[in-house]
Amino acid sequence: MPAASSPKSPKILKCALRIIVLASIGWCIGFDIHRVFVLKKPDRLAHPYALWDGWITQSAAPGRGLFLKFDHFSAGGAGYAQNIYYRAVYVLYPRPLLVTGPATKIGDGNDLLKHNEYPNDQWLLKQGVDSVMTIQMDPKRNLPVVAGVRWLGD
């Protein structure tokens, strides 16, 4: 014979469901407040990337590639160099982005800074690269800045 249900069971179930719904709404609101005010708005987080994307795009001729020259970077700046390099690869694809000669393999930012020399202007032009963007570390802010762009053949 089935056990008889208590007359309080439906009331307890309704109360539990209300608590669960209110808690889930509270969690959603809390996560949104955390995302907007603590983590900052997503466009504020992406702002530095948008700046670098614009500078990289403006430094390369349409349909042509770019060489990145990193000057006055200490070993502590390898992460910055690596991030800028990967952003430039993404922004310029399928155009070439070079940071060293053809025989050198780059695995990370330290390799990039260690071997960041280009063979010569003629070689770069043959590779489809028309400009060299020089990036330096600003000692006051300890951030990378664009020091200049040199167009090859000028």
PDB file of C-alpha atoms in Angstrom:
ATOM      1  CA  MET A   1       0.000   0.000   0.000  1.00  0.00           C
ATOM      2  CA  PRO A   2       1.450   3.430  -0.986  1.00  0.00           C
ATOM      3  CA  ALA A   3       2.420   5.790   1.767  1.00  0.00           C
ATOM      4  CA  ALA A   4       0.045   8.677   2.222  1.00  0.00           C
ATOM      5  CA  SER A   5       1.540  12.090   1.454  1.00  0.00           C
ATOM      6  CA  SER A   6       1.584  14.714   4.108  1.00  0.00           C
ATOM      7  CA  PRO A   7      -0.751  17.688   3.573  1.00  0.00           C
ATOM      8  CA  LYS A   8       2.304  19.953   4.087  1.00  0.00           C
ATOM      9  CA  SER A   9       4.295  18.393   1.181  1.00  0.00           C
ATOM     10  CA  PRO A  10       2.889  20.638  -1.618  1.00  0.00           C
ATOM     11  CA  LYS A  11       3.448  23.753   0.538  1.00  0.00           C
ATOM     12  CA  ILE A  12       7.052  22.762   1.262  1.00  0.00           C
ATOM     13  CA  LEU A  13       7.664  22.043  -2.433  1.00  0.00           C
ATOM     14  CA  LYS A  14       6.234  25.441  -3.478  1.00  0.00           C
ATOM     15  CA  CYS A  15       8.336  27.213  -0.884  1.00  0.00           C
ATOM     16  CA  ALA A  16      11.502  25.376  -1.990  1.00  0.00           C
ATOM     17  CA  LEU A  17      10.848  26.225  -5.660  1.00  0.00           C
ATOM     18  CA  ARG A  18      10.327  29.900  -4.811  1.00  0.00           C
ATOM     19  CA  ILE A  19      13.614  29.961  -2.906  1.00  0.00           C
ATOM     20  CA  ILE A  20      15.438  28.309  -5.813  1.00  0.00           C
ATOM     21  CA  VAL A  21      13.992  30.753  -8.381  1.00  0.00           C
ATOM     22  CA  LEU A  22      14.795  33.805  -6.224  1.00  0.00           C
ATOM     23  CA  ALA A  23      18.301  32.525  -5.524  1.00  0.00           C
ATOM     24  CA  SER A  24      18.997  31.942  -9.244  1.00  0.00           C
ATOM     25  CA  ILE A  25      17.751  35.458 -10.104  1.00  0.00           C
ATOM     26  CA  GLY A  26      19.958  36.872  -7.338  1.00  0.00           C
ATOM     27  CA  TRP A  27      22.999  34.970  -8.643  1.00  0.00           C
ATOM     28  CA  CYS A  28      22.391  36.269 -12.189  1.00  0.00           C
ATOM     29  CA  ILE A  29      22.093  39.857 -10.986  1.00  0.00           C
ATOM     30  CA  GLY A  30      25.160  39.446  -8.794  1.00  0.00           C
ATOM     31  CA  PHE A  31      27.261  38.052 -11.650  1.00  0.00           C
ATOM     32  CA  ASP A  32      26.206  40.928 -13.929  1.00  0.00           C
ATOM     33  CA  ILE A  33      27.055  43.522 -11.279  1.00  0.00           C
ATOM     34  CA  HIS A  34      30.436  41.837 -10.770  1.00  0.00           C
ATOM     35  CA  ARG A  35      31.108  41.728 -14.534  1.00  0.00           C
ATOM     36  CA  VAL A  36      30.152  45.360 -15.144  1.00  0.00           C
ATOM     37  CA  PHE A  37      31.605  47.046 -12.075  1.00  0.00           C
ATOM     38  CA  VAL A  38      34.382  44.781 -10.842  1.00  0.00           C
ATOM     39  CA  LEU A  39      35.731  43.227 -14.035  1.00  0.00           C
ATOM     40  CA  LYS A  40      34.892  46.414 -15.945  1.00  0.00           C
ATOM     41  CA  LYS A  41      32.967  46.598 -19.148  1.00  0.00           C
ATOM     42  CA  PRO A  42      34.267  44.274 -21.890  1.00  0.00           C
ATOM     43  CA  ASP A  43      35.011  47.146 -24.268  1.00  0.00           C
ATOM     44  CA  ARG A  44      37.208  48.769 -21.609  1.00  0.00           C
ATOM     45  CA  LEU A  45      39.128  45.519 -21.264  1.00  0.00           C
ATOM     46  CA  ALA A  46      39.605  45.291 -25.041  1.00  0.00           C
ATOM     47  CA  HIS A  47      40.540  48.977 -25.495  1.00  0.00           C
ATOM     48  CA  PRO A  48      44.346  48.440 -25.485  1.00  0.00           C
ATOM     49  CA  TYR A  49      43.954  45.690 -28.092  1.00  0.00           C
ATOM     50  CA  ALA A  50      41.860  47.964 -30.302  1.00  0.00           C
ATOM     51  CA  LEU A  51      44.550  50.655 -30.089  1.00  0.00           C
ATOM     52  CA  TRP A  52      47.302  48.246 -31.100  1.00  0.00           C
ATOM     53  CA  ASP A  53      45.148  46.776 -33.883  1.00  0.00           C
ATOM     54  CA  GLY A  54      44.690  50.275 -35.323  1.00  0.00           C
ATOM     55  CA  TRP A  55      48.370  51.181 -35.091  1.00  0.00           C
ATOM     56  CA  ILE A  56      49.402  47.910 -36.728  1.00  0.00           C
ATOM     57  CA  THR A  57      46.863  48.278 -39.527  1.00  0.00           C
ATOM     58  CA  GLN A  58      47.943  51.867 -40.234  1.00  0.00           C
ATOM     59  CA  SER A  59      51.610  50.861 -40.283  1.00  0.00           C
ATOM     60  CA  ALA A  60      51.226  48.287 -43.054  1.00  0.00           C
ATOM     61  CA  ALA A  61      50.494  49.222 -46.656  1.00  0.00           C
ATOM     62  CA  PRO A  62      47.288  47.727 -48.076  1.00  0.00           C
ATOM     63  CA  GLY A  63      47.977  44.158 -49.170  1.00  0.00           C
ATOM     64  CA  ARG A  64      51.539  44.280 -47.835  1.00  0.00           C
ATOM     65  CA  GLY A  65      53.207  43.034 -44.679  1.00  0.00           C
ATOM     66  CA  LEU A  66      55.004  44.569 -41.720  1.00  0.00           C
ATOM     67  CA  PHE A  67      58.221  44.029 -39.786  1.00  0.00           C
ATOM     68  CA  LEU A  68      58.105  44.620 -36.014  1.00  0.00           C
ATOM     69  CA  LYS A  69      61.302  45.960 -34.438  1.00  0.00           C
ATOM     70  CA  PHE A  70      61.399  45.891 -30.631  1.00  0.00           C
ATOM     71  CA  ASP A  71      63.929  48.374 -29.192  1.00  0.00           C
ATOM     72  CA  HIS A  72      65.003  48.838 -25.569  1.00  0.00           C
ATOM     73  CA  PHE A  73      62.948  45.929 -24.234  1.00  0.00           C
ATOM     74  CA  SER A  74      64.248  44.211 -21.124  1.00  0.00           C
ATOM     75  CA  ALA A  75      63.580  40.527 -20.471  1.00  0.00           C
ATOM     76  CA  GLY A  76      60.593  41.652 -18.390  1.00  0.00           C
ATOM     77  CA  GLY A  77      59.009  43.109 -21.539  1.00  0.00           C
ATOM     78  CA  ALA A  78      58.968  39.787 -23.395  1.00  0.00           C
ATOM     79  CA  GLY A  79      55.296  39.260 -22.576  1.00  0.00           C
ATOM     80  CA  TYR A  80      54.391  42.620 -24.106  1.00  0.00           C
ATOM     81  CA  ALA A  81      56.410  41.843 -27.226  1.00  0.00           C
ATOM     82  CA  GLN A  82      54.788  38.432 -27.559  1.00  0.00           C
ATOM     83  CA  ASN A  83      51.256  39.872 -27.172  1.00  0.00           C
ATOM     84  CA  ILE A  84      51.905  42.611 -29.740  1.00  0.00           C
ATOM     85  CA  TYR A  85      53.360  40.065 -32.158  1.00  0.00           C
ATOM     86  CA  TYR A  86      50.341  37.749 -31.872  1.00  0.00           C
ATOM     87  CA  ARG A  87      47.904  40.683 -32.231  1.00  0.00           C
ATOM     88  CA  ALA A  88      49.742  41.769 -35.365  1.00  0.00           C
ATOM     89  CA  VAL A  89      49.631  38.239 -36.827  1.00  0.00           C
ATOM     90  CA  TYR A  90      45.883  38.191 -36.214  1.00  0.00           C
ATOM     91  CA  VAL A  91      45.255  41.689 -37.618  1.00  0.00           C
ATOM     92  CA  LEU A  92      47.416  41.358 -40.726  1.00  0.00           C
ATOM     93  CA  TYR A  93      46.557  37.797 -41.748  1.00  0.00           C
ATOM     94  CA  PRO A  94      47.091  36.651 -44.541  1.00  0.00           C
ATOM     95  CA  ARG A  95      49.727  39.356 -45.076  1.00  0.00           C
ATOM     96  CA  PRO A  96      53.211  38.596 -43.766  1.00  0.00           C
ATOM     97  CA  LEU A  97      54.342  39.757 -40.354  1.00  0.00           C
ATOM     98  CA  LEU A  98      58.041  39.319 -39.679  1.00  0.00           C
ATOM     99  CA  VAL A  99      60.190  39.799 -36.594  1.00  0.00           C
ATOM    100  CA  THR A 100      63.423  38.112 -37.682  1.00  0.00           C
ATOM    101  CA  GLY A 101      65.197  36.464 -40.610  1.00  0.00           C
ATOM    102  CA  PRO A 102      64.105  33.244 -42.287  1.00  0.00           C
ATOM    103  CA  ALA A 103      66.383  30.828 -40.428  1.00  0.00           C
ATOM    104  CA  THR A 104      65.262  31.754 -36.913  1.00  0.00           C
ATOM    105  CA  LYS A 105      62.406  30.037 -35.096  1.00  0.00           C
ATOM    106  CA  ILE A 106      60.386  32.057 -32.609  1.00  0.00           C
ATOM    107  CA  GLY A 107      58.738  30.160 -29.759  1.00  0.00           C
ATOM    108  CA  ASP A 108      57.943  32.937 -27.281  1.00  0.00           C
ATOM    109  CA  GLY A 109      58.590  36.553 -26.406  1.00  0.00           C
ATOM    110  CA  ASN A 110      62.110  35.850 -25.135  1.00  0.00           C
ATOM    111  CA  ASP A 111      63.093  34.275 -28.474  1.00  0.00           C
ATOM    112  CA  LEU A 112      61.493  37.192 -30.271  1.00  0.00           C
ATOM    113  CA  LEU A 113      63.518  39.793 -28.376  1.00  0.00           C
ATOM    114  CA  LYS A 114      66.737  37.777 -28.597  1.00  0.00           C
ATOM    115  CA  HIS A 115      66.591  37.386 -32.409  1.00  0.00           C
ATOM    116  CA  ASN A 116      64.743  40.564 -33.457  1.00  0.00           C
ATOM    117  CA  GLU A 117      66.952  41.624 -36.374  1.00  0.00           C
ATOM    118  CA  TYR A 118      65.956  41.812 -40.019  1.00  0.00           C
ATOM    119  CA  PRO A 119      68.353  40.864 -42.823  1.00  0.00           C
ATOM    120  CA  ASN A 120      67.964  43.965 -45.047  1.00  0.00           C
ATOM    121  CA  ASP A 121      65.406  46.144 -46.817  1.00  0.00           C
ATOM    122  CA  GLN A 122      65.649  44.286 -50.142  1.00  0.00           C
ATOM    123  CA  TRP A 123      64.925  40.960 -48.469  1.00  0.00           C
ATOM    124  CA  LEU A 124      61.901  42.432 -46.675  1.00  0.00           C
ATOM    125  CA  LEU A 125      60.543  43.894 -49.924  1.00  0.00           C
ATOM    126  CA  LYS A 126      60.860  40.474 -51.595  1.00  0.00           C
ATOM    127  CA  GLN A 127      58.849  38.982 -48.718  1.00  0.00           C
ATOM    128  CA  GLY A 128      56.004  41.438 -49.298  1.00  0.00           C
ATOM    129  CA  VAL A 129      56.930  43.758 -46.423  1.00  0.00           C
ATOM    130  CA  ASP A 130      56.910  47.511 -47.092  1.00  0.00           C
ATOM    131  CA  SER A 131      57.310  48.972 -43.602  1.00  0.00           C
ATOM    132  CA  VAL A 132      59.088  48.564 -40.265  1.00  0.00           C
ATOM    133  CA  MET A 133      57.262  49.498 -37.060  1.00  0.00           C
ATOM    134  CA  THR A 134      59.609  50.266 -34.166  1.00  0.00           C
ATOM    135  CA  ILE A 135      58.216  49.672 -30.689  1.00  0.00           C
ATOM    136  CA  GLN A 136      59.980  50.793 -27.520  1.00  0.00           C
ATOM    137  CA  MET A 137      59.305  50.447 -23.821  1.00  0.00           C
ATOM    138  CA  ASP A 138      58.333  53.748 -22.224  1.00  0.00           C
ATOM    139  CA  PRO A 139      60.484  53.829 -19.058  1.00  0.00           C
ATOM    140  CA  LYS A 140      58.100  56.129 -17.177  1.00  0.00           C
ATOM    141  CA  ARG A 141      54.964  54.034 -17.673  1.00  0.00           C
ATOM    142  CA  ASN A 142      56.716  50.690 -18.287  1.00  0.00           C
ATOM    143  CA  LEU A 143      54.470  50.109 -21.298  1.00  0.00           C
ATOM    144  CA  PRO A 144      55.270  49.550 -24.978  1.00  0.00           C
ATOM    145  CA  VAL A 145      54.775  52.510 -27.334  1.00  0.00           C
ATOM    146  CA  VAL A 146      55.133  52.957 -31.089  1.00  0.00           C
ATOM    147  CA  ALA A 147      58.376  54.870 -31.645  1.00  0.00           C
ATOM    148  CA  GLY A 148      57.887  55.210 -35.380  1.00  0.00           C
ATOM    149  CA  VAL A 149      57.194  53.583 -38.720  1.00  0.00           C
ATOM    150  CA  ARG A 150      59.751  53.507 -41.533  1.00  0.00           C
ATOM    151  CA  TRP A 151      58.517  52.848 -45.045  1.00  0.00           C
ATOM    152  CA  LEU A 152      60.997  50.845 -47.126  1.00  0.00           C
ATOM    153  CA  GLY A 153      62.196  52.338 -50.378  1.00  0.00           C
ATOM    154  CA  ASP A 154      61.782  55.928 -49.140  1.00  0.00           C
TER     155      ASP A 154
END
